[in-house]
mmCIF file of C-alpha atoms in Angstrom:
data_model
loop_
_atom_site.group_PDB
_atom_site.id
_atom_site.type_symbol
_atom_site.label_atom_id
_atom_site.label_comp_id
_atom_site.label_asym_id
_atom_site.label_seq_id
_atom_site.Cartn_x
_atom_site.Cartn_y
_atom_site.Cartn_z
ATOM 1 C CA MET F 8 6.484 4.665 31.521
ATOM 2 C CA THR F 9 3.868 4.580 33.863
ATOM 3 C CA THR F 10 3.161 1.679 35.972
ATOM 4 C CA GLU F 11 -0.272 2.700 36.703
ATOM 5 C CA SER F 12 -3.056 0.336 36.154
ATOM 6 C CA VAL F 13 -5.256 2.323 33.330
ATOM 7 C CA PRO F 14 -9.478 2.753 34.245
ATOM 8 C CA ALA F 15 -11.204 0.172 31.733
ATOM 9 C CA GLY F 16 -13.395 1.600 29.513
ATOM 10 C CA GLY F 17 -13.613 5.584 29.088
ATOM 11 C CA ASP F 18 -14.901 8.187 26.515
ATOM 12 C CA PRO F 19 -15.719 6.344 23.515
ATOM 13 C CA ARG F 20 -15.175 9.686 21.243
ATOM 14 C CA ARG F 21 -11.558 9.201 23.261
ATOM 15 C CA LEU F 22 -11.212 5.381 22.883
ATOM 16 C CA LEU F 23 -12.261 5.952 18.827
ATOM 17 C CA SER F 24 -9.718 8.678 18.496
ATOM 18 C CA ASP F 25 -6.460 7.020 20.305
ATOM 19 C CA ALA F 26 -7.374 4.143 17.755
ATOM 20 C CA ARG F 27 -7.404 6.481 15.318
ATOM 21 C CA ASP F 28 -3.987 7.523 16.069
ATOM 22 C CA LEU F 29 -2.675 4.261 16.818
ATOM 23 C CA ALA F 30 -3.699 2.396 13.379
ATOM 24 C CA ARG F 31 -2.341 6.001 11.851
ATOM 25 C CA ARG F 32 1.095 5.374 14.022
ATOM 26 C CA VAL F 33 1.586 1.899 12.644
ATOM 27 C CA ARG F 34 1.039 3.155 9.181
ATOM 28 C CA LEU F 35 3.731 5.924 9.415
ATOM 29 C CA ASP F 36 6.217 2.803 11.054
ATOM 30 C CA GLN F 37 4.861 0.322 7.502
ATOM 31 C CA ARG F 38 6.422 2.638 5.111
ATOM 32 C CA VAL F 39 9.505 2.592 3.869
ATOM 33 C CA THR F 40 8.356 4.184 0.534
ATOM 34 C CA TRP F 41 11.439 5.584 -1.030
ATOM 35 C CA LEU F 42 12.447 1.488 -1.133
ATOM 36 C CA PRO F 43 10.465 0.651 -4.517
ATOM 37 C CA LEU F 44 10.685 4.192 -5.898
ATOM 38 C CA LEU F 45 14.665 3.317 -6.213
ATOM 39 C CA VAL F 46 14.613 0.676 -6.978
ATOM 40 C CA LEU F 47 12.365 1.244 -10.023
ATOM 41 C CA ALA F 48 14.192 3.703 -11.000
ATOM 42 C CA LEU F 49 17.550 2.017 -11.382
ATOM 43 C CA MET F 50 15.724 -0.357 -13.364
ATOM 44 C CA THR F 51 14.255 1.941 -15.815
ATOM 45 C CA PHE F 52 17.759 3.686 -16.173
ATOM 46 C CA GLY F 53 18.680 0.209 -16.573
ATOM 47 C CA ALA F 54 16.646 0.223 -19.551
ATOM 48 C CA ILE F 55 18.271 2.917 -21.546
ATOM 49 C CA PRO F 56 20.997 0.269 -22.844
ATOM 50 C CA ALA F 57 18.624 -3.266 -23.544
ATOM 51 C CA TYR F 58 16.785 -0.559 -25.856
ATOM 52 C CA ARG F 59 20.645 1.094 -27.066
ATOM 53 C CA TYR F 60 22.518 -2.094 -28.033
ATOM 54 C CA GLY F 61 19.883 -4.644 -27.052
ATOM 55 C CA ARG F 62 18.979 -7.547 -30.102
ATOM 56 C CA VAL F 63 15.592 -7.353 -32.559
ATOM 57 C CA ILE F 64 14.387 -8.961 -34.808
ATOM 58 C CA SER F 65 12.124 -8.047 -37.009
ATOM 59 C CA ASP F 66 9.811 -10.617 -39.327
ATOM 60 C CA CYS F 67 9.119 -8.930 -43.034
ATOM 61 C CA HIS F 68 6.697 -10.457 -45.394
ATOM 62 C CA PRO F 69 5.493 -8.841 -48.882
ATOM 63 C CA ALA F 70 1.864 -6.866 -48.649
ATOM 64 C CA ASN F 71 0.229 -5.408 -51.175
ATOM 65 C CA ASP F 72 2.562 -2.408 -51.875
ATOM 66 C CA GLY F 73 5.484 -2.743 -50.188
ATOM 67 C CA GLN F 74 6.154 -4.875 -46.676
ATOM 68 C CA VAL F 75 4.217 -5.950 -43.234
ATOM 69 C CA CYS F 76 7.012 -6.431 -40.238
ATOM 70 C CA THR F 77 6.410 -7.571 -37.346
ATOM 71 C CA VAL F 78 9.573 -5.883 -35.637
ATOM 72 C CA TRP F 79 9.468 -7.817 -31.316
ATOM 73 C CA LEU F 80 12.590 -6.509 -29.627
ATOM 74 C CA GLN F 81 14.257 -8.982 -27.758
ATOM 75 C CA THR F 82 16.756 -7.701 -25.023
ATOM 76 C CA VAL F 83 13.998 -5.447 -23.690
ATOM 77 C CA THR F 84 11.334 -8.191 -23.508
ATOM 78 C CA PHE F 85 13.548 -10.301 -21.269
ATOM 79 C CA TYR F 86 15.404 -7.066 -19.293
ATOM 80 C CA TRP F 87 11.467 -5.655 -18.424
ATOM 81 C CA LEU F 88 10.563 -9.404 -17.585
ATOM 82 C CA ALA F 89 13.780 -9.817 -15.205
ATOM 83 C CA ALA F 90 14.081 -6.367 -14.076
ATOM 84 C CA LEU F 91 10.969 -5.788 -12.736
ATOM 85 C CA VAL F 92 10.571 -9.384 -11.770
ATOM 86 C CA LEU F 93 14.461 -9.070 -9.591
ATOM 87 C CA ALA F 94 12.863 -5.891 -8.715
ATOM 88 C CA TYR F 95 9.777 -6.749 -7.240
ATOM 89 C CA VAL F 96 11.367 -9.250 -4.791
ATOM 90 C CA VAL F 97 14.265 -6.943 -3.879
ATOM 91 C CA ILE F 98 11.639 -3.949 -3.186
ATOM 92 C CA ALA F 99 9.376 -7.154 -0.158
ATOM 93 C CA GLY F 100 12.566 -8.039 0.888
ATOM 94 C CA GLY F 101 13.895 -4.785 2.057
ATOM 95 C CA TYR F 102 10.018 -3.598 2.712
ATOM 96 C CA LEU F 103 9.944 -6.603 4.923
ATOM 97 C CA ARG F 104 13.554 -6.207 7.047
ATOM 98 C CA ALA F 105 12.734 -2.524 7.631
ATOM 99 C CA ALA F 106 9.309 -3.077 9.221
ATOM 100 C CA ARG F 107 10.257 -5.776 11.186
ATOM 101 C CA ALA F 108 13.071 -4.025 12.385
ATOM 102 C CA ARG F 109 10.886 -1.479 13.500
ATOM 103 C CA GLY F 110 8.612 -4.151 15.296
ATOM 104 C CA VAL F 111 6.112 -4.640 12.271
ATOM 105 C CA ASP F 112 5.046 -6.464 9.360
ATOM 106 C CA THR F 113 4.320 -5.258 6.313
ATOM 107 C CA ARG F 114 1.867 -5.200 3.732
ATOM 108 C CA VAL F 115 4.029 -5.150 0.617
ATOM 109 C CA LEU F 116 3.416 -9.052 -0.859
ATOM 110 C CA PRO F 117 0.046 -7.949 -2.552
ATOM 111 C CA TYR F 118 1.484 -5.078 -4.119
ATOM 112 C CA ALA F 119 4.724 -6.842 -5.431
ATOM 113 C CA VAL F 120 2.516 -9.878 -6.440
ATOM 114 C CA THR F 121 0.241 -7.394 -8.601
ATOM 115 C CA GLY F 122 3.198 -5.941 -10.134
ATOM 116 C CA VAL F 123 4.777 -8.998 -11.339
ATOM 117 C CA ALA F 124 1.161 -10.303 -12.941
ATOM 118 C CA LEU F 125 1.358 -6.928 -14.576
ATOM 119 C CA ILE F 126 4.119 -7.442 -16.191
ATOM 120 C CA GLY F 127 2.845 -10.348 -16.936
ATOM 121 C CA LEU F 128 -0.048 -9.190 -18.538
ATOM 122 C CA GLY F 129 1.461 -6.411 -19.844
ATOM 123 C CA PHE F 130 3.323 -8.524 -22.671
ATOM 124 C CA ALA F 131 0.822 -10.374 -22.426
ATOM 125 C CA PHE F 132 -1.708 -8.235 -23.569
ATOM 126 C CA ALA F 133 0.746 -6.897 -26.548
ATOM 127 C CA ALA F 134 1.918 -10.602 -28.333
ATOM 128 C CA VAL F 135 -2.561 -10.801 -28.386
ATOM 129 C CA TRP F 136 -2.635 -7.728 -29.897
ATOM 130 C CA THR F 137 -0.440 -7.661 -32.440
ATOM 131 C CA HIS F 138 -1.491 -11.601 -33.216
ATOM 132 C CA LEU F 139 -4.887 -10.659 -34.048
ATOM 133 C CA ASN F 140 -4.748 -6.947 -35.878
ATOM 134 C CA PRO F 141 -1.472 -6.879 -37.908
ATOM 135 C CA LEU F 142 -1.318 -3.280 -39.042
ATOM 136 C CA ALA F 143 0.572 -2.394 -42.248
ATOM 137 C CA TYR F 144 2.188 0.665 -42.296
ATOM 138 C CA PRO F 145 1.437 3.562 -42.435
ATOM 139 C CA GLU F 146 -1.527 2.410 -40.786
ATOM 140 C CA GLU F 147 -1.750 3.116 -36.454
ATOM 141 C CA PRO F 148 -3.322 1.230 -33.419
ATOM 142 C CA SER F 149 -6.594 3.321 -32.529
ATOM 143 C CA ALA F 150 -6.214 5.654 -29.765
ATOM 144 C CA PHE F 151 -7.496 3.582 -27.244
ATOM 145 C CA ALA F 152 -5.316 0.405 -28.060
ATOM 146 C CA GLN F 153 -2.397 3.409 -27.823
ATOM 147 C CA PHE F 154 -3.596 3.989 -24.878
ATOM 148 C CA LEU F 155 -3.914 0.523 -22.961
ATOM 149 C CA PHE F 156 0.006 -0.225 -24.586
ATOM 150 C CA ARG F 157 0.801 2.480 -22.730
ATOM 151 C CA LEU F 158 -0.684 1.922 -19.716
ATOM 152 C CA LEU F 159 0.624 -2.051 -19.632
ATOM 153 C CA ASP F 160 3.216 -1.018 -20.951
ATOM 154 C CA PRO F 161 6.957 -1.730 -17.811
ATOM 155 C CA PRO F 162 6.461 2.010 -16.773
ATOM 156 C CA GLY F 163 2.771 1.975 -17.212
ATOM 157 C CA ALA F 164 3.041 -1.002 -14.995
ATOM 158 C CA ILE F 165 5.011 0.185 -13.056
ATOM 159 C CA GLY F 166 2.607 3.289 -11.974
ATOM 160 C CA LEU F 167 -0.711 0.654 -11.554
ATOM 161 C CA ALA F 168 1.372 -1.298 -9.262
ATOM 162 C CA LEU F 169 2.555 2.056 -6.870
ATOM 163 C CA LEU F 170 -1.590 2.837 -6.837
ATOM 164 C CA VAL F 171 -2.050 -0.131 -5.641
ATOM 165 C CA LEU F 172 0.776 0.096 -2.668
ATOM 166 C CA ALA F 173 -1.238 4.093 -2.365
ATOM 167 C CA TRP F 174 -3.696 1.836 -1.552
ATOM 168 C CA LEU F 175 -2.336 -0.812 0.546
ATOM 169 C CA GLU F 176 -0.997 2.029 2.432
ATOM 170 C CA ARG F 177 -3.770 4.099 2.853
ATOM 171 C CA HIS F 178 -0.713 6.374 1.491
ATOM 172 C CA VAL F 179 -2.359 9.530 0.173
ATOM 173 C CA ALA F 180 0.830 11.460 -0.293
ATOM 174 C CA LEU F 181 2.274 8.602 -2.742
ATOM 175 C CA LEU F 182 -1.369 8.325 -4.571
ATOM 176 C CA LEU F 183 -0.698 11.372 -5.786
ATOM 177 C CA PHE F 184 2.913 11.655 -6.944
ATOM 178 C CA THR F 185 1.965 7.936 -8.870
ATOM 179 C CA LEU F 186 -0.748 9.585 -10.787
ATOM 180 C CA GLY F 187 1.231 12.639 -11.693
ATOM 181 C CA TYR F 188 4.116 9.465 -12.581
ATOM 182 C CA LEU F 189 1.474 7.919 -14.246
ATOM 183 C CA ALA F 190 0.080 11.057 -16.561
ATOM 184 C CA VAL F 191 4.304 11.728 -17.469
ATOM 185 C CA VAL F 192 3.793 8.198 -18.763
ATOM 186 C CA LEU F 193 0.708 8.570 -20.240
ATOM 187 C CA VAL F 194 1.116 11.668 -21.837
ATOM 188 C CA PRO F 195 4.288 11.291 -23.287
ATOM 189 C CA ILE F 196 6.378 14.222 -23.250
ATOM 190 C CA ASN F 197 8.013 16.086 -26.432
ATOM 191 C CA PHE F 198 9.867 18.405 -27.581
ATOM 192 C CA GLY F 199 10.513 16.953 -30.703
ATOM 193 C CA TRP F 200 13.903 15.357 -29.411
ATOM 194 C CA GLY F 201 14.687 12.006 -30.675
ATOM 195 C CA ALA F 202 13.057 12.577 -34.254
ATOM 196 C CA HIS F 203 16.090 12.251 -35.913
ATOM 197 C CA TRP F 204 18.263 9.737 -33.907
ATOM 198 C CA GLY F 205 17.406 6.561 -35.629
ATOM 199 C CA PRO F 206 15.364 3.651 -34.271
ATOM 200 C CA HIS F 207 17.919 3.268 -30.819
ATOM 201 C CA THR F 208 17.548 6.129 -29.376
ATOM 202 C CA TRP F 209 14.043 7.830 -29.485
ATOM 203 C CA PHE F 210 13.059 6.389 -26.672
ATOM 204 C CA ILE F 211 15.988 7.775 -24.210
ATOM 205 C CA PRO F 212 14.671 10.992 -23.181
ATOM 206 C CA GLN F 213 11.011 9.656 -22.177
ATOM 207 C CA LEU F 214 13.367 6.729 -20.446
ATOM 208 C CA VAL F 215 15.008 9.351 -17.861
ATOM 209 C CA ILE F 216 11.798 11.830 -17.540
ATOM 210 C CA ASN F 217 10.410 8.057 -15.754
ATOM 211 C CA GLY F 218 13.525 7.156 -13.846
ATOM 212 C CA SER F 219 14.173 10.945 -13.628
ATOM 213 C CA ALA F 220 10.401 11.441 -11.728
ATOM 214 C CA LEU F 221 10.651 7.933 -9.188
ATOM 215 C CA LEU F 222 14.546 8.810 -7.928
ATOM 216 C CA LEU F 223 13.396 12.682 -7.365
ATOM 217 C CA GLY F 224 9.761 10.821 -5.847
ATOM 218 C CA SER F 225 12.333 8.318 -4.524
ATOM 219 C CA ALA F 226 14.549 11.401 -2.501
ATOM 220 C CA GLY F 227 11.635 13.265 -1.752
ATOM 221 C CA PHE F 228 9.518 10.609 0.581
ATOM 222 C CA THR F 229 13.167 9.563 2.202
ATOM 223 C CA LEU F 230 13.283 13.788 3.050
ATOM 224 C CA ALA F 231 9.811 13.631 4.582
ATOM 225 C CA GLN F 232 10.635 10.371 6.780
ATOM 226 C CA ARG F 233 13.738 12.005 7.840
ATOM 227 C CA LEU F 234 11.959 15.303 8.696
ATOM 228 C CA ARG F 235 8.967 12.864 10.659
ATOM 229 C CA ARG F 236 11.109 11.414 12.552
ATOM 230 C CA PRO F 237 12.522 11.604 16.469
ATOM 231 C CA ARG F 238 15.905 12.460 16.326
ATOM 232 C CA MET A 7 -55.046 8.095 26.607
ATOM 233 C CA THR A 8 -51.175 7.656 26.583
ATOM 234 C CA ASP A 9 -48.238 10.472 26.271
ATOM 235 C CA ALA A 10 -46.780 10.223 23.022
ATOM 236 C CA ALA A 11 -43.284 11.464 24.770
ATOM 237 C CA ASP A 12 -43.839 7.991 27.079
ATOM 238 C CA THR A 13 -44.089 5.566 24.006
ATOM 239 C CA PRO A 14 -40.422 4.035 22.971
ATOM 240 C CA GLU A 15 -39.481 4.250 19.803
ATOM 241 C CA PRO A 16 -39.785 1.670 17.461
ATOM 242 C CA ASP A 17 -35.818 0.888 17.260
ATOM 243 C CA GLU A 18 -35.225 1.602 20.648
ATOM 244 C CA ILE A 19 -37.525 -1.180 20.976
ATOM 245 C CA GLU A 20 -36.052 -4.620 19.258
ATOM 246 C CA SER A 21 -32.312 -2.872 18.912
ATOM 247 C CA PRO A 22 -30.571 -3.449 23.150
ATOM 248 C CA HIS A 23 -28.726 0.103 24.035
ATOM 249 C CA PRO A 24 -24.996 -0.942 22.385
ATOM 250 C CA VAL A 25 -22.903 -0.696 25.928
ATOM 251 C CA THR A 26 -24.902 -3.813 26.839
ATOM 252 C CA GLY A 27 -23.384 -5.502 23.706
ATOM 253 C CA LEU A 28 -19.595 -4.097 25.113
ATOM 254 C CA ASP A 29 -16.660 -6.977 25.608
ATOM 255 C CA ASP A 30 -15.083 -5.892 29.294
ATOM 256 C CA VAL A 31 -12.040 -8.200 27.269
ATOM 257 C CA VAL A 32 -11.982 -5.539 24.339
ATOM 258 C CA HIS A 33 -13.638 -2.434 26.126
ATOM 259 C CA GLN A 34 -10.636 -1.213 28.105
ATOM 260 C CA ARG A 35 -8.144 1.623 26.637
ATOM 261 C CA VAL A 36 -4.710 -0.444 26.364
ATOM 262 C CA ARG A 37 -6.197 -3.839 25.150
ATOM 263 C CA LEU A 38 -8.364 -1.927 22.910
ATOM 264 C CA GLY A 39 -4.310 -0.459 21.611
ATOM 265 C CA ILE A 40 -2.964 -3.732 22.101
ATOM 266 C CA LEU A 41 -5.500 -4.914 19.301
ATOM 267 C CA THR A 42 -5.374 -1.873 17.243
ATOM 268 C CA ILE A 43 -1.834 -1.977 16.597
ATOM 269 C CA ALA A 44 -2.035 -5.807 16.085
ATOM 270 C CA HIS A 45 -5.268 -5.132 13.581
ATOM 271 C CA GLU A 46 -3.373 -2.712 11.039
ATOM 272 C CA ALA A 47 -0.054 -4.107 11.811
ATOM 273 C CA ARG A 48 -0.453 -7.629 11.388
ATOM 274 C CA ARG A 49 2.118 -9.062 13.362
ATOM 275 C CA VAL A 50 3.544 -6.612 16.096
ATOM 276 C CA GLU A 51 6.706 -7.011 18.515
ATOM 277 C CA PHE A 52 6.376 -6.534 22.081
ATOM 278 C CA GLY A 53 8.192 -3.641 22.138
ATOM 279 C CA TYR A 54 7.149 -1.466 19.646
ATOM 280 C CA LEU A 55 3.701 -2.231 21.466
ATOM 281 C CA ARG A 56 4.806 -1.523 24.392
ATOM 282 C CA THR A 57 6.798 1.840 23.040
ATOM 283 C CA GLN A 58 3.426 3.069 21.331
ATOM 284 C CA LEU A 59 1.101 2.504 24.231
ATOM 285 C CA GLU A 60 3.652 3.989 27.035
ATOM 286 C CA LEU A 61 4.000 0.729 29.479
ATOM 287 C CA THR A 62 5.660 -1.020 31.459
ATOM 288 C CA ALA A 63 6.998 -4.690 30.056
ATOM 289 C CA GLY A 64 4.818 -6.023 33.557
ATOM 290 C CA ASN A 65 2.042 -4.086 32.344
ATOM 291 C CA LEU A 66 1.651 -5.063 29.209
ATOM 292 C CA SER A 67 2.176 -8.957 29.899
ATOM 293 C CA GLN A 68 -0.386 -8.496 31.800
ATOM 294 C CA HIS A 69 -2.890 -7.136 29.111
ATOM 295 C CA LEU A 70 -1.433 -9.992 26.566
ATOM 296 C CA SER A 71 -2.505 -12.516 28.755
ATOM 297 C CA VAL A 72 -6.000 -11.405 29.347
ATOM 298 C CA LEU A 73 -6.092 -11.459 25.931
ATOM 299 C CA GLU A 74 -4.417 -14.605 25.256
ATOM 300 C CA THR A 75 -6.419 -16.465 27.409
ATOM 301 C CA ALA A 76 -9.543 -14.749 25.522
ATOM 302 C CA GLY A 77 -8.516 -16.101 22.105
ATOM 303 C CA LEU A 78 -7.805 -12.608 21.131
ATOM 304 C CA VAL A 79 -4.158 -12.740 20.549
ATOM 305 C CA GLN A 80 -1.656 -15.327 19.637
ATOM 306 C CA VAL A 81 1.247 -14.634 21.092
ATOM 307 C CA GLU A 82 4.701 -16.510 19.534
ATOM 308 C CA LYS A 83 8.288 -16.139 21.115
ATOM 309 C CA GLY A 84 11.328 -16.559 18.977
ATOM 310 C CA TYR A 85 15.135 -15.063 17.980
ATOM 311 C CA ALA A 86 16.401 -12.355 16.115
ATOM 312 C CA GLY A 87 20.048 -13.235 15.845
ATOM 313 C CA ARG A 88 20.583 -13.727 20.132
ATOM 314 C CA ARG A 89 17.796 -11.340 20.879
ATOM 315 C CA GLY A 90 14.672 -12.924 22.293
ATOM 316 C CA ARG A 91 12.167 -11.331 20.738
ATOM 317 C CA THR A 92 7.847 -11.806 21.092
ATOM 318 C CA TRP A 93 5.811 -10.956 18.132
ATOM 319 C CA ILE A 94 1.917 -10.904 18.921
ATOM 320 C CA THR A 95 -1.093 -12.283 15.882
ATOM 321 C CA LEU A 96 -4.195 -10.827 16.058
ATOM 322 C CA THR A 97 -6.412 -14.173 15.846
ATOM 323 C CA SER A 98 -9.698 -14.649 13.751
ATOM 324 C CA ALA A 99 -11.426 -14.001 17.226
ATOM 325 C CA GLY A 100 -9.568 -10.781 17.336
ATOM 326 C CA ASN A 101 -10.280 -9.336 14.246
ATOM 327 C CA THR A 102 -14.291 -10.128 14.978
ATOM 328 C CA ALA A 103 -13.683 -8.632 18.659
ATOM 329 C CA LEU A 104 -11.521 -5.865 17.458
ATOM 330 C CA ALA A 105 -14.364 -4.590 14.685
ATOM 331 C CA ASP A 106 -17.951 -5.016 16.809
ATOM 332 C CA GLU A 107 -16.002 -2.603 19.751
ATOM 333 C CA ILE A 108 -15.192 -0.099 16.946
ATOM 334 C CA GLY A 109 -18.604 -0.334 15.798
ATOM 335 C CA ARG A 110 -20.657 -0.664 19.025
ATOM 336 C CA LEU A 111 -18.690 2.632 19.879
ATOM 337 C CA LYS A 112 -19.217 4.549 16.734
ATOM 338 C CA LEU A 113 -23.143 3.783 17.398
ATOM 339 C CA LEU A 114 -22.639 4.282 20.806
ATOM 340 C CA ILE A 115 -21.123 8.052 19.973
ATOM 341 C CA ALA A 116 -24.361 8.004 17.238
ATOM 342 C CA ARG A 117 -27.077 7.168 20.270
ATOM 343 C CA VAL A 118 -25.835 9.794 22.410
ATOM 344 C CA GLU A 119 -24.930 12.273 19.528
ATOM 345 C CA THR A 120 -29.101 11.266 19.250
ATOM 346 C CA THR A 121 -29.923 11.799 22.583
ATOM 347 C CA ASP A 122 -27.894 15.300 22.999
ATOM 348 C CA THR A 123 -29.611 17.006 20.337
ATOM 349 C CA GLN A 124 -33.094 15.645 21.553
ATOM 350 C CA ASP A 125 -32.205 17.069 25.015
ATOM 351 C CA ASP A 126 -31.528 20.801 23.853
ATOM 352 C CA ARG A 127 -34.384 21.077 22.122
#
């Protein structure tokens, strides 16, 4: 601490470098990166029972030489909507609380709003697409449509919202982590598991992988934060 | 006949030296630090500023008072539980003043570097 008066002005290079350093320190103190990753990991693991035991509504009608069915995973849809809205509320609240306890405010609200908006957009996109492009088995949506579905599916939407958080916080490590996570979500890892598990269990490995990636990320950022903070 | 070296460059005639535009209120290490932190943090607590800038409470209060009088920051007093807390927020004038100061500092550095290069020739 000093009580000396500080000379006015100074070397412009030093002033700019001091300002940049202060801004960087504030950004570090605003981050609570482990929290969204942990909450979203828990929500992802929580989706497993919803898929496994949830209610599925199918509407079938005869087609040319068989029947066309529209399948709606009712419980899963409601689970993701409720779980992710709750998750973003918890994340925003926790972020604000932690940052304010350190003496600064945070930019988490645009992230939470984007997260909720993407969930709504994802379900709206799926509903409109299915209505406009009904497919008869064994037809499959185009590769581009499948990519969009995966991107706007809840696990993909989680990644897109994390990109927004990385941008808001200018957090390069989070950006790299999120790109890796999105790669896992968009290019599903499949070693043939679940091929004969039945319609209620084939998705479990992918949910476990997504949730584990988020959980590992949360642990990694917690560790990094602990190592950085002076004891 | 005029010596070419004495003829000022057109941009020197049109734009004044960046130093002339510097605002004394903002062009000061601590006050620039306060504005930078408040801009990045959106809202910052008095104690946080004191720690980051390594100042005494009295010294920080003096600088805050200068910035508040100039309309660049807004100071709010409140309570967190039983503890009194003072929060500082940047006003829109403060935001503009900070952006102007940073812009002028960058210009000044660019100008100094250009002059140094010309002197070296």
